[in-house]
Short mmCIF file of C-alpha atoms and ligand atoms in Angstrom, two decimals:
data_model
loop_
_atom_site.label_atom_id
_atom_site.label_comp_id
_atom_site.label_asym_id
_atom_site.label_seq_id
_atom_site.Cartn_x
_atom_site.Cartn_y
_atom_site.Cartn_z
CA UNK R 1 102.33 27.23 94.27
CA UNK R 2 101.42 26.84 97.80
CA UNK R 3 101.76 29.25 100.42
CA UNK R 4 105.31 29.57 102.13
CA UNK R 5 104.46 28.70 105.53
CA UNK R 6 105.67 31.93 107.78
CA UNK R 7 108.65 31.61 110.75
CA UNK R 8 112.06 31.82 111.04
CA UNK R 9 112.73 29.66 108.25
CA UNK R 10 110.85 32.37 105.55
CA UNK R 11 111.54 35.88 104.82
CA UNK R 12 113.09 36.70 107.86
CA UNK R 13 116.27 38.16 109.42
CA UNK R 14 116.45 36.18 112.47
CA UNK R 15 119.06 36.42 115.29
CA UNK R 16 122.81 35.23 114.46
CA UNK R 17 124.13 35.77 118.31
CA UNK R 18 124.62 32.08 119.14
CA UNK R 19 126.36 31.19 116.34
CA UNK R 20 128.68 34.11 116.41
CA UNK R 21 129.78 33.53 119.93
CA UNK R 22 130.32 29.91 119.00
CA UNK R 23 132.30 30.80 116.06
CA UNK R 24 134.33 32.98 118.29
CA UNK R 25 135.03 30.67 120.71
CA UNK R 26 136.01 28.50 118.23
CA UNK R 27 138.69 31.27 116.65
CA UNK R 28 140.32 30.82 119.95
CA UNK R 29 141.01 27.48 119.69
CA UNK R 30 140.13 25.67 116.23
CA UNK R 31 142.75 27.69 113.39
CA UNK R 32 140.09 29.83 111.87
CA UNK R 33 137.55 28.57 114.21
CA UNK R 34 136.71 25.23 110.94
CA UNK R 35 138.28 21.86 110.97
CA UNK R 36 137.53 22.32 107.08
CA UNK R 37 138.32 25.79 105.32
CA UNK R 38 134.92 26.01 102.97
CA UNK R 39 133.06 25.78 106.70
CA UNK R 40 134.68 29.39 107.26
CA UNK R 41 132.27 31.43 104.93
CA UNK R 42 135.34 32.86 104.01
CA UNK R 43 134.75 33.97 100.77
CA UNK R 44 130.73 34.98 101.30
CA UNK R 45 131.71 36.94 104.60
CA UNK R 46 129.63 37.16 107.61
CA UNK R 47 129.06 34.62 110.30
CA UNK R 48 129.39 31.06 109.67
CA UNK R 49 125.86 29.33 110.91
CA UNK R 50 126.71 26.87 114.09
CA UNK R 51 124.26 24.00 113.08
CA UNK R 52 123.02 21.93 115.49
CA UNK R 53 120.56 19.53 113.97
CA UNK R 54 118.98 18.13 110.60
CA UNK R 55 116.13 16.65 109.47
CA UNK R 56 114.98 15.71 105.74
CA UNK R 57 115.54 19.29 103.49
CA UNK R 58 116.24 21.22 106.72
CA UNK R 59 118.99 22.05 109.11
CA UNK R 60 118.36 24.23 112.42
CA UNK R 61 121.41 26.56 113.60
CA UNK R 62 122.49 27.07 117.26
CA UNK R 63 119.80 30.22 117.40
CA UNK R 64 116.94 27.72 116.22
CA UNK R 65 116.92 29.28 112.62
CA UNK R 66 115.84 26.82 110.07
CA UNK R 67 116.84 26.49 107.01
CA UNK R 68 116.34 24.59 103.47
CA UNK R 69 119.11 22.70 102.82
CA UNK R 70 121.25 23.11 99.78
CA UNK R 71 124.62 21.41 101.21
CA UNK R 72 123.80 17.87 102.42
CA UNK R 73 126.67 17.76 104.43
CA UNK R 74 128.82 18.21 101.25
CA UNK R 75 126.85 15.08 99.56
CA UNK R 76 126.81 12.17 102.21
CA UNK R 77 122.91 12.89 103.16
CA UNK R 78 121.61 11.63 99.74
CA UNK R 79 118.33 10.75 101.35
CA UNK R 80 118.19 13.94 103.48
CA UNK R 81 119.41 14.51 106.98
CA UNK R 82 119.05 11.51 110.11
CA UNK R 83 116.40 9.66 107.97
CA UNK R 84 114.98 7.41 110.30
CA UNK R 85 116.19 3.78 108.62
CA UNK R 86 119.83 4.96 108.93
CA UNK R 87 119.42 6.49 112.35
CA UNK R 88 118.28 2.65 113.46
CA UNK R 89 120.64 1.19 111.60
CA UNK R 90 123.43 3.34 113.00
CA UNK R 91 121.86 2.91 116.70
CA UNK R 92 121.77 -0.75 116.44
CA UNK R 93 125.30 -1.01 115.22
CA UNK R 94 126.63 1.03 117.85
CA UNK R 95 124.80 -1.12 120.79
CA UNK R 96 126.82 -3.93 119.51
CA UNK R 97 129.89 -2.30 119.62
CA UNK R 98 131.96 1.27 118.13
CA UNK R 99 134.19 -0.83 116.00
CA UNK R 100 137.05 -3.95 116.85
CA UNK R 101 139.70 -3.27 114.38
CA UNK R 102 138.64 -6.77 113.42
CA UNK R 103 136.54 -7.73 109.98
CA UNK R 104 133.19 -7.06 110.70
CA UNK R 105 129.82 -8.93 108.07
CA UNK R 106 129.24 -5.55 106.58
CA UNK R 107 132.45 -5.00 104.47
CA UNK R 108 131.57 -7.58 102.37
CA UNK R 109 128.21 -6.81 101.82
CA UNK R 110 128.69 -2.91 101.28
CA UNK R 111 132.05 -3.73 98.32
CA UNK R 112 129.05 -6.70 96.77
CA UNK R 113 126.70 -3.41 97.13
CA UNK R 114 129.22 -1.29 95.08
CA UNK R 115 130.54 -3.69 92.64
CA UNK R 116 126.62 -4.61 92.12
CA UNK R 117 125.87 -0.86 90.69
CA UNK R 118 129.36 -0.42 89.16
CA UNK R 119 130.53 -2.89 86.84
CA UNK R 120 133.85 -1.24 86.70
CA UNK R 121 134.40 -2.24 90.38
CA UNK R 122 135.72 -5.89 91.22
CA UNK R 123 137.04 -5.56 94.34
CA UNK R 124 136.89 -2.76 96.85
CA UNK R 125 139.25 -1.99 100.01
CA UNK R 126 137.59 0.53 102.66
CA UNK R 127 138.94 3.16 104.57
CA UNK R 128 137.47 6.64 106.11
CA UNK R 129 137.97 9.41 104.13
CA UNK R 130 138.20 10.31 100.19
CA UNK R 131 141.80 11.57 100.79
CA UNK R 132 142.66 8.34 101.67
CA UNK R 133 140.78 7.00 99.02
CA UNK R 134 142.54 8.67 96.15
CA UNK R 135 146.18 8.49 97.79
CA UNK R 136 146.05 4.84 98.25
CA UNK R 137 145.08 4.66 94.54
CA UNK R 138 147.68 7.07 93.36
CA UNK R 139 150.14 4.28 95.16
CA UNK R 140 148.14 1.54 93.97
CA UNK R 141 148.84 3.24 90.34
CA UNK R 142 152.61 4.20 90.80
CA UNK R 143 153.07 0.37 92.31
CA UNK R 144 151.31 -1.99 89.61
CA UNK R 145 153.29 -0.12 86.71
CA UNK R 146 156.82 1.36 88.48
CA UNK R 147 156.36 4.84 87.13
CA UNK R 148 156.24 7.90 89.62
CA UNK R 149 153.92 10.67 87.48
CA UNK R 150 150.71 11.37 87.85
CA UNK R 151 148.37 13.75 85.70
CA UNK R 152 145.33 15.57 87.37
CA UNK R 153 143.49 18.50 85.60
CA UNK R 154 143.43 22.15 86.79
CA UNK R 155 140.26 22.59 89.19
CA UNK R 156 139.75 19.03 89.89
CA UNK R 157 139.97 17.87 94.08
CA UNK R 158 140.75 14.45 95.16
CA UNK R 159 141.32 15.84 98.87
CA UNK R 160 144.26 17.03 100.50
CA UNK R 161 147.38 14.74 99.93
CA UNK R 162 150.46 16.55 99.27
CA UNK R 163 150.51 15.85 95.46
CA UNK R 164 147.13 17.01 94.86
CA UNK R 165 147.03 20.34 96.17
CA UNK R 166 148.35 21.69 92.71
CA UNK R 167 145.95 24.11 90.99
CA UNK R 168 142.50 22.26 92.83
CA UNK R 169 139.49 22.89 93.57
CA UNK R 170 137.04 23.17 96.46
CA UNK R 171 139.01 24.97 99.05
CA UNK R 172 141.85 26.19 97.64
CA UNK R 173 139.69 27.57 94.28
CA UNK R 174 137.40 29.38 97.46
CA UNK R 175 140.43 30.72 98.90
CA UNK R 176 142.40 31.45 95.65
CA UNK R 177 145.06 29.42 96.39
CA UNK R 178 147.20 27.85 93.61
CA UNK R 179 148.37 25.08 96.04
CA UNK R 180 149.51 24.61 99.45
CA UNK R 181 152.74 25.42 101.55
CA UNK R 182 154.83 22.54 102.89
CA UNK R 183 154.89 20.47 99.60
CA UNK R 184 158.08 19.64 99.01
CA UNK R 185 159.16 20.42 95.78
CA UNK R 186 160.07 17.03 94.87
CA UNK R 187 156.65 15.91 95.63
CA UNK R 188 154.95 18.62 93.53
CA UNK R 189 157.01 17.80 90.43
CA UNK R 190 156.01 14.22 90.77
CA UNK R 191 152.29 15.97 89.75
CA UNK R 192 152.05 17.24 86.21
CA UNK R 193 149.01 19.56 86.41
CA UNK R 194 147.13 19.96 82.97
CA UNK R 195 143.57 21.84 81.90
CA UNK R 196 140.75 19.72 81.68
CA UNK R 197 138.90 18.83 78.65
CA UNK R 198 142.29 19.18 76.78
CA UNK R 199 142.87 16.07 74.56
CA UNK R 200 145.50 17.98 72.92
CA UNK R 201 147.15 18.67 75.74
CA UNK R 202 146.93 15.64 77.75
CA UNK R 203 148.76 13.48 74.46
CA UNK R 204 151.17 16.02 74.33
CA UNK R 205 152.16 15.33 78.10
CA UNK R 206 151.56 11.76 77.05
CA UNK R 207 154.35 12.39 73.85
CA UNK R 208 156.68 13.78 76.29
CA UNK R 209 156.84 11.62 79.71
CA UNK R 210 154.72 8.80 78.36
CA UNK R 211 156.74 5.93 79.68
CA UNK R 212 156.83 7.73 83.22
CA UNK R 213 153.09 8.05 83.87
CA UNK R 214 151.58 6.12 86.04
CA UNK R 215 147.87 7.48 86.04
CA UNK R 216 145.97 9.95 85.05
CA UNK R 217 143.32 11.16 87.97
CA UNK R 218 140.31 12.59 87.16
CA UNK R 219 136.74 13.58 88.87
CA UNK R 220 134.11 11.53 87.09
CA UNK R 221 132.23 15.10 86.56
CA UNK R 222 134.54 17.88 87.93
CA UNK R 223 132.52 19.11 90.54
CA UNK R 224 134.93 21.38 92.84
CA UNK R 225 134.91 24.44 90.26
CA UNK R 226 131.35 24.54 90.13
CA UNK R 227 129.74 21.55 88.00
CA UNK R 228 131.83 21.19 85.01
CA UNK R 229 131.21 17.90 83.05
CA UNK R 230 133.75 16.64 80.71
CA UNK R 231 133.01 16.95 77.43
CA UNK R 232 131.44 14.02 75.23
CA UNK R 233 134.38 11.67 74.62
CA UNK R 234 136.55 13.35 76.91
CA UNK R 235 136.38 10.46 78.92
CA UNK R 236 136.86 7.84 76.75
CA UNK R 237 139.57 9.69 74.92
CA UNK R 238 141.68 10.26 77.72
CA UNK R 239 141.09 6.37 78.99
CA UNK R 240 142.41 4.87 75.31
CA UNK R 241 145.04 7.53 74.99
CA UNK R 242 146.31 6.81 78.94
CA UNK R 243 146.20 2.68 77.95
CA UNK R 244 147.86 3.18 74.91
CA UNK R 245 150.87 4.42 76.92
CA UNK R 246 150.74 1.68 79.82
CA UNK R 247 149.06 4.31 82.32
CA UNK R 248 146.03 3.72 84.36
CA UNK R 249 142.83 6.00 85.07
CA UNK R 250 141.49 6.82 88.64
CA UNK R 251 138.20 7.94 87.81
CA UNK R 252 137.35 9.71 91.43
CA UNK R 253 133.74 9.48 92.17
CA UNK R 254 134.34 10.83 95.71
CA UNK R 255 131.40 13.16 94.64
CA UNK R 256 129.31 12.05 91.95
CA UNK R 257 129.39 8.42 93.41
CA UNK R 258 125.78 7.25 93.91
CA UNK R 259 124.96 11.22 93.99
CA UNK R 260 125.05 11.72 89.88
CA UNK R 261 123.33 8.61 89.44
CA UNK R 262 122.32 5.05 90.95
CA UNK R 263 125.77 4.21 89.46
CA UNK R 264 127.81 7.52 89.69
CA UNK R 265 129.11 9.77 87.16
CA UNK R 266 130.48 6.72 85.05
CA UNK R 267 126.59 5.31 84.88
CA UNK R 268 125.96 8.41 83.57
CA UNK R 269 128.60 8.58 80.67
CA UNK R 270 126.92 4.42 80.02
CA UNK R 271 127.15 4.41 76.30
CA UNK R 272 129.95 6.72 75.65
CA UNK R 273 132.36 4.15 77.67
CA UNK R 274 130.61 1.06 76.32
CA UNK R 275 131.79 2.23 72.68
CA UNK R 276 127.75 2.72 71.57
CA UNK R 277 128.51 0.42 68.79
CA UNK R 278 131.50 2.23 67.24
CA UNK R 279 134.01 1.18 69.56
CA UNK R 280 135.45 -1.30 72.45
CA UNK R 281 134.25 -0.79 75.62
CA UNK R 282 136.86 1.21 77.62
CA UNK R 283 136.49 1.68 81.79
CA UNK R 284 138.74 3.42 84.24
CA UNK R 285 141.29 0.94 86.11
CA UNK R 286 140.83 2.37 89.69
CA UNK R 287 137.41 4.35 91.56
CA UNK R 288 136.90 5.70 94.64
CA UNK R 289 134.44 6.53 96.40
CA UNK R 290 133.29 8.67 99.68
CA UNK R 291 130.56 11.01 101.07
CA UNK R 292 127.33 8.95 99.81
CA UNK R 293 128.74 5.22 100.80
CA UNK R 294 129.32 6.13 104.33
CA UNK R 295 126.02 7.95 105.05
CA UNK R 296 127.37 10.69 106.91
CA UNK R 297 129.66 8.61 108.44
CA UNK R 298 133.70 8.49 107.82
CA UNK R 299 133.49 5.84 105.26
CA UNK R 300 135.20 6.00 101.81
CA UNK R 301 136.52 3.12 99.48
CA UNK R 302 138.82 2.21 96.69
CA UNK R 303 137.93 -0.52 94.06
CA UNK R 304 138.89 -1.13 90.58
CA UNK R 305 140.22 -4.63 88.39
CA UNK R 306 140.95 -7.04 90.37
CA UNK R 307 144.45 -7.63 89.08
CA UNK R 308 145.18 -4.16 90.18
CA UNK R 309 143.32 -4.37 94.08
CA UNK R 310 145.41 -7.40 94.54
CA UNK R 311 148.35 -5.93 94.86
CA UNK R 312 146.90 -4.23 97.76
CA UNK R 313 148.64 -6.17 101.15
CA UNK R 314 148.47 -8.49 102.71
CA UNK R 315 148.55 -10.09 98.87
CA UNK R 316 150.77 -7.67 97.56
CA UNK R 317 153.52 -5.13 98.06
CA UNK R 318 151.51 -2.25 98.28
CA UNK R 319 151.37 -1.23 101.91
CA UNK R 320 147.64 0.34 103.13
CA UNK R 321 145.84 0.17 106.45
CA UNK R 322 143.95 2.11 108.82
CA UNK R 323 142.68 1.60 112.19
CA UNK R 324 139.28 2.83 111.72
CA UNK R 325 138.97 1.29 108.30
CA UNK R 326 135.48 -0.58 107.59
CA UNK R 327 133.78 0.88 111.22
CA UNK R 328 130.67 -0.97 111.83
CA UNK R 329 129.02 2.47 112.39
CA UNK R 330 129.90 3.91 109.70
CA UNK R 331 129.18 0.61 107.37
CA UNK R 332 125.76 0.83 108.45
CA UNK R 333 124.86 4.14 107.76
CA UNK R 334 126.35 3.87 104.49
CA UNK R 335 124.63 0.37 103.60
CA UNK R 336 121.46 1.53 104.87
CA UNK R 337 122.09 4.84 102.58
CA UNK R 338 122.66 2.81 99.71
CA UNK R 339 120.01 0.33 100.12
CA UNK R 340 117.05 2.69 99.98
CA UNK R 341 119.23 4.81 97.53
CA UNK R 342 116.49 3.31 95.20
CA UNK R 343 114.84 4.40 91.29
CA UNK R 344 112.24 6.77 93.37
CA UNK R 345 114.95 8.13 95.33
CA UNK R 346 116.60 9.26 92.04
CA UNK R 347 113.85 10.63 90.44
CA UNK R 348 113.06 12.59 93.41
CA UNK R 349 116.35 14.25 93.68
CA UNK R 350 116.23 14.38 89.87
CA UNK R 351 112.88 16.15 89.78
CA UNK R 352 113.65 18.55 92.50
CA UNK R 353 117.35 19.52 90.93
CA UNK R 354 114.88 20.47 87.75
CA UNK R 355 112.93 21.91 89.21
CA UNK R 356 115.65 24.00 91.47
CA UNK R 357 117.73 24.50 88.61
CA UNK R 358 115.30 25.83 86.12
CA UNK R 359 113.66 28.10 88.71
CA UNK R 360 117.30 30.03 89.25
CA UNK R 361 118.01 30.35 86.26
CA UNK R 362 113.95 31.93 85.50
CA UNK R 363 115.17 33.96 88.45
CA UNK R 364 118.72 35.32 87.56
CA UNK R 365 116.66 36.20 84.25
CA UNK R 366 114.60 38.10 85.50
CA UNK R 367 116.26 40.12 86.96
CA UNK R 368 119.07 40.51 84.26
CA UNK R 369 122.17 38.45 86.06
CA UNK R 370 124.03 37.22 83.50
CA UNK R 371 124.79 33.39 84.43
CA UNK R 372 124.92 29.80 83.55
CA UNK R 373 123.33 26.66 84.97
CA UNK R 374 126.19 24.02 85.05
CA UNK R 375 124.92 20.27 85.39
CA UNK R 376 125.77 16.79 85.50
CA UNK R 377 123.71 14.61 86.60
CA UNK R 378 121.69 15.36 89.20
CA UNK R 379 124.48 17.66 90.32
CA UNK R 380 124.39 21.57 89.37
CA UNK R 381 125.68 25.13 90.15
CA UNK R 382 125.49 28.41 88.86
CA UNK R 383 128.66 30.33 87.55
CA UNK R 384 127.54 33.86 87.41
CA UNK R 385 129.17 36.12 84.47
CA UNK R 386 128.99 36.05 81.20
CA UNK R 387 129.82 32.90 79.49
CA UNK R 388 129.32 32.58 75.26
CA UNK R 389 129.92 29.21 75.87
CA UNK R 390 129.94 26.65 78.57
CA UNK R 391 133.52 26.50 80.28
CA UNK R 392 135.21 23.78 79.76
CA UNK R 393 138.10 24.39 82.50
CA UNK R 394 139.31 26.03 85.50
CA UNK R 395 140.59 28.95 83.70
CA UNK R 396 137.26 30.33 82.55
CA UNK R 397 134.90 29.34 85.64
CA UNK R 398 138.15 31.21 87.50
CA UNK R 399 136.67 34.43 85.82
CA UNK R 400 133.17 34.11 86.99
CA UNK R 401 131.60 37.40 89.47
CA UNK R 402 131.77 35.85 92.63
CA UNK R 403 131.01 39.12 94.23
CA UNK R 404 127.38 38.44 92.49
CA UNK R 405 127.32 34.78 94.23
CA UNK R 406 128.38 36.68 97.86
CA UNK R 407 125.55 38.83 97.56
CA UNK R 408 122.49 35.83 96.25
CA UNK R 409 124.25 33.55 99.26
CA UNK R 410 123.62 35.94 101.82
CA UNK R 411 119.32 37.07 100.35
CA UNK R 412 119.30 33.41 100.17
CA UNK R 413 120.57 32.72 103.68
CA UNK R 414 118.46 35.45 105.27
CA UNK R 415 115.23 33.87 103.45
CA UNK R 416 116.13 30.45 105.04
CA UNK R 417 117.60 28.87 102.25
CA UNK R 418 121.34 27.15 102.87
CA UNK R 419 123.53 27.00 100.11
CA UNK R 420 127.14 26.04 100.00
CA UNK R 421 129.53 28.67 101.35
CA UNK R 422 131.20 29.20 98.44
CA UNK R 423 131.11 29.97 93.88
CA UNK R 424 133.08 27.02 93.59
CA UNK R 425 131.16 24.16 95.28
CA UNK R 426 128.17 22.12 93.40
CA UNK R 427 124.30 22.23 95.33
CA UNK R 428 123.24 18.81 96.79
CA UNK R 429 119.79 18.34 96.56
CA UNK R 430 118.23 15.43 98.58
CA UNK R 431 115.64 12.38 98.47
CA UNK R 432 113.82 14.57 100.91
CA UNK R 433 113.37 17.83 99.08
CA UNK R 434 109.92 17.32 98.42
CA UNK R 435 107.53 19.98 96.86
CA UNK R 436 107.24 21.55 100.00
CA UNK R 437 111.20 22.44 100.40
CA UNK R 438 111.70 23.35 96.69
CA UNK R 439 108.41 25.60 97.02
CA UNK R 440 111.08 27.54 100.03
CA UNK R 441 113.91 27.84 97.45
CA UNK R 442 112.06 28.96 95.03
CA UNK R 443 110.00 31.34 96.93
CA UNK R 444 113.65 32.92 98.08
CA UNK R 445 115.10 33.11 94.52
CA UNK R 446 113.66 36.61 93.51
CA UNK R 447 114.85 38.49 96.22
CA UNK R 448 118.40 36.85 95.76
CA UNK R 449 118.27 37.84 92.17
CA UNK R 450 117.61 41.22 92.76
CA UNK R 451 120.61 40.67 95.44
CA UNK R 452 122.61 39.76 92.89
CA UNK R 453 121.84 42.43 90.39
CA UNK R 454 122.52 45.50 92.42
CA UNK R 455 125.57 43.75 93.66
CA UNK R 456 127.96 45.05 90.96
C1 PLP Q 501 136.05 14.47 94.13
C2 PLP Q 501 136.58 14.43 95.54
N1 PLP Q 501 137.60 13.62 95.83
C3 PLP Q 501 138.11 13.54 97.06
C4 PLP Q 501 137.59 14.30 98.08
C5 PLP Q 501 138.18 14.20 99.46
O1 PLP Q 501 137.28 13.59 100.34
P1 PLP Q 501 137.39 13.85 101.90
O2 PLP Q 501 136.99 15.25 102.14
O3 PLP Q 501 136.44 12.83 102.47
O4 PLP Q 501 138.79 13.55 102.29
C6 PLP Q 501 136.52 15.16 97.83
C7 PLP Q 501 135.96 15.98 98.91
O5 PLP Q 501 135.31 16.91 98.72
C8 PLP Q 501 135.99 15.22 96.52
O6 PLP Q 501 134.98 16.04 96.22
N1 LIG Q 502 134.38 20.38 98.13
C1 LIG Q 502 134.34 19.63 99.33
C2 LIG Q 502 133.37 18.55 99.12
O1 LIG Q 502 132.59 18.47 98.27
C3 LIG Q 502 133.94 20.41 100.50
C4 LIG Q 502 134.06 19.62 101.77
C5 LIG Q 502 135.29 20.00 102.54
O2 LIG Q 502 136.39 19.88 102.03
O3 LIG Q 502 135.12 20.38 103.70
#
């Protein structure tokens, strides 16, 4: 292995000042000092790192620390941070103008991007952020069949709509929250909350309100507890059982979307939905998308069957719109993304989230921290505890030693090496972690083990 190059990326306990008076001036005005609660290091402790720029594998905080990134911006920067063909694209775009609240060239040519890697996809309506994405499918779902429930699974996130706060992930599984305040009761019983990777109990929701659901939502690949993939032929169970009782599937791929795979989470699961022989071929009704397709940019999408998108206005009676929707800006960086989003870029990431993976979990052995690798796809995170088996639902990853994680976060911060602020959050590894930047994380991973092993 080559040589870690020394500075105050490697090994050392550089200064934290800057960011902490940022972070404080931030308390004063910003609730919690975040416009996003994971940003608050709330569950790790200590002072959230102020960054102030990114390139490839690395970010640089306000006190010119550098570290290797393990966050990506929470996915968007599949092929690393401000690589240079998206920072032209976005440049050019803006010269020509922010945006017109017009149609723009782009739309089109970013949904015949999508619906070119995802079969399932036949038309696609844009807008700016996941939540949006999954609420104006939940609407798209309740309008096309008239019923008003909705199933998600314990542990999954589709964002922060009212009705999905219930028992999620991300955030509120940081913060141990079991939803949020100001959901009106009526809205929350409109949600019937169930644990993942439960055929049983999914028909028996299905035997009791059948006629009243209108979807089931589900993340491709949870990936807001941790990684936790469904299990084979959850997926294709629960998409026969839901049409067998008139209700759709919103198979979110907010996440996993051209992250998992060149295709998502659903390219991943190929065979198993294409019935491998012994079956039909079964797909989800409704996708969305976020994070990878806009770059970096606000830039999410919804797309599905076209019999279904149609209903969307101005053809149908299903009211959605947004000012900001389909940005020029923000359609470049994510066009650009996806366009050299290519086979090498996936076997990169690929490689490196082997080679990442494996060497934590050679790590955590070594120094005797019980734990488990959790993948899918390209996607992974470690759940540290004892676990017989791999979890198959909130419940269990619920139970994991997160005081183990606080402790490896922090050895793995102080080497240089940024990892997401939180147990409950997958790693994004990018295009640009080359040997060089996995050579960093690895180099860090003994001393966090150790971390983690006196930690108890
Ligand atoms: C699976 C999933 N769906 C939806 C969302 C919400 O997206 P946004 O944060 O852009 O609103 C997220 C965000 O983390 C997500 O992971
Ligand atoms: N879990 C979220 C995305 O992956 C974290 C991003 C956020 O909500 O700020």
């Amino acid at each position: 292995m080559a040589e870690v190059s020394a500075g105050r990326h490697a090994g050392t306990r550089s200064s934290t000042a800057r960011s902490e008076e940022l972070a404080a001036r931030a308390g004063r005005v910003i609730p919690g000092g975040v416009n996003s609660p994971v940003r608050a290091f709330a569950s790790v402790g200590g002072a959230p790192r102020f960054l102030v720029s990114g390139r490839g594998a690395y970010v640089t905080d306000a006190d010119g620390n550098e570290y290797t990134d393990l966050v990506a911006a929470w996915g968007p920067a599949l092929l690393g941070h401000a690589h240079p063909a998206v920072i032209d694209a976005v440049k050019s775009a803006a010269e020509r103008g922010l945006g017109f609240g017009a149609s723009v060239p782009a739309e089109a040519e970013l949904a015949e991007e999508i619906i070119s890697r995802v079969p399932a996809v036949e038309r696609l309506r844009l807008v700016s952020t996941g939540t949006e994405a999954t609420m104006t499918a939940i609407r798209l779902a309740r309008g096309a069949t008239g019923r008003p429930l909705l199933v998600k699974f314990a542990g999954h996130y589709h964002g922060h709509s009212d009705g999905l706060l219930a028992e999620a992930g991300s955030g509120l599984a940081t913060l141990s929250l079991p939803g949020s305040a100001g959901v009106t009761e009526a809205t929350a019983a409109q949600t019937l909350v169930l644990p993942y990777n439960d055929l049983p109990a999914l028909e028996a929701a299905f035997t009791e309100h059948g006629e009243r659901i209108a979807a089931i939502i589900a993340e491709a690949a949870a990936a807001n507890m941790g990684v936790l993939p469904p299990e084979p032929g959850f997926t294709r169970s629960m998409i026969e059982l839901a049409h067998r009782h008139g209700a759709l599937v919103i198979l979110d791929e907010v996440l996993t979307g051209f992250r998992a795979g060149p295709s998502g989470y659903l390219g991943v699961l190929g065979d198993e939905l294409r019935g491998d022989g012994t079956g039909d071929p079964v797909a989800p009704d409704l996708l969305t998308f976020g994070k990878v397709v806009g770059g970096g940019l606000p830039l999410a999408a919804v797309g599905g069957r076209a019999d279904l998108m149609d209903l969307l206005a101005p053809l149908g009676p299903v009211y959605q719109a947004g000012t900001l929707s389909g940005n020029p800006v923000a359609l470049a960086a994510g066009l650009t993304t996806l366009r050299h989003a290519d086979a090498a870029a996936y076997s990169r990431i690929a490689a490196a989230a082997d080679a990442i993976a494996g060497a934590v979990s050679s790590a955590l052995d070594g120094a005797g921290v019980p734990h488990r690798v959790q993948r899918a796809g390209t996607l992974f995170s470690v759940l540290f505890g004892e676990f017989a088996a791999a979890p198959r639902g909130y419940a269990e990853v619920q139970r994991q030693e997160t005081v183990r994680y606080r402790a490896f976060f922090h050895a793995m911060l102080d080497q240089g090496v940024n990892l997401p602020p939180s147990a409950f959050e997958a790693w994004f590894v990018t295009a640009a972690h080359d040997d060089a930047a996995v050579e960093r994380i690895v180099a860090a991973l003994p001393g966090a083990a150790r971390a983690a092993a006196r930690s108890l």
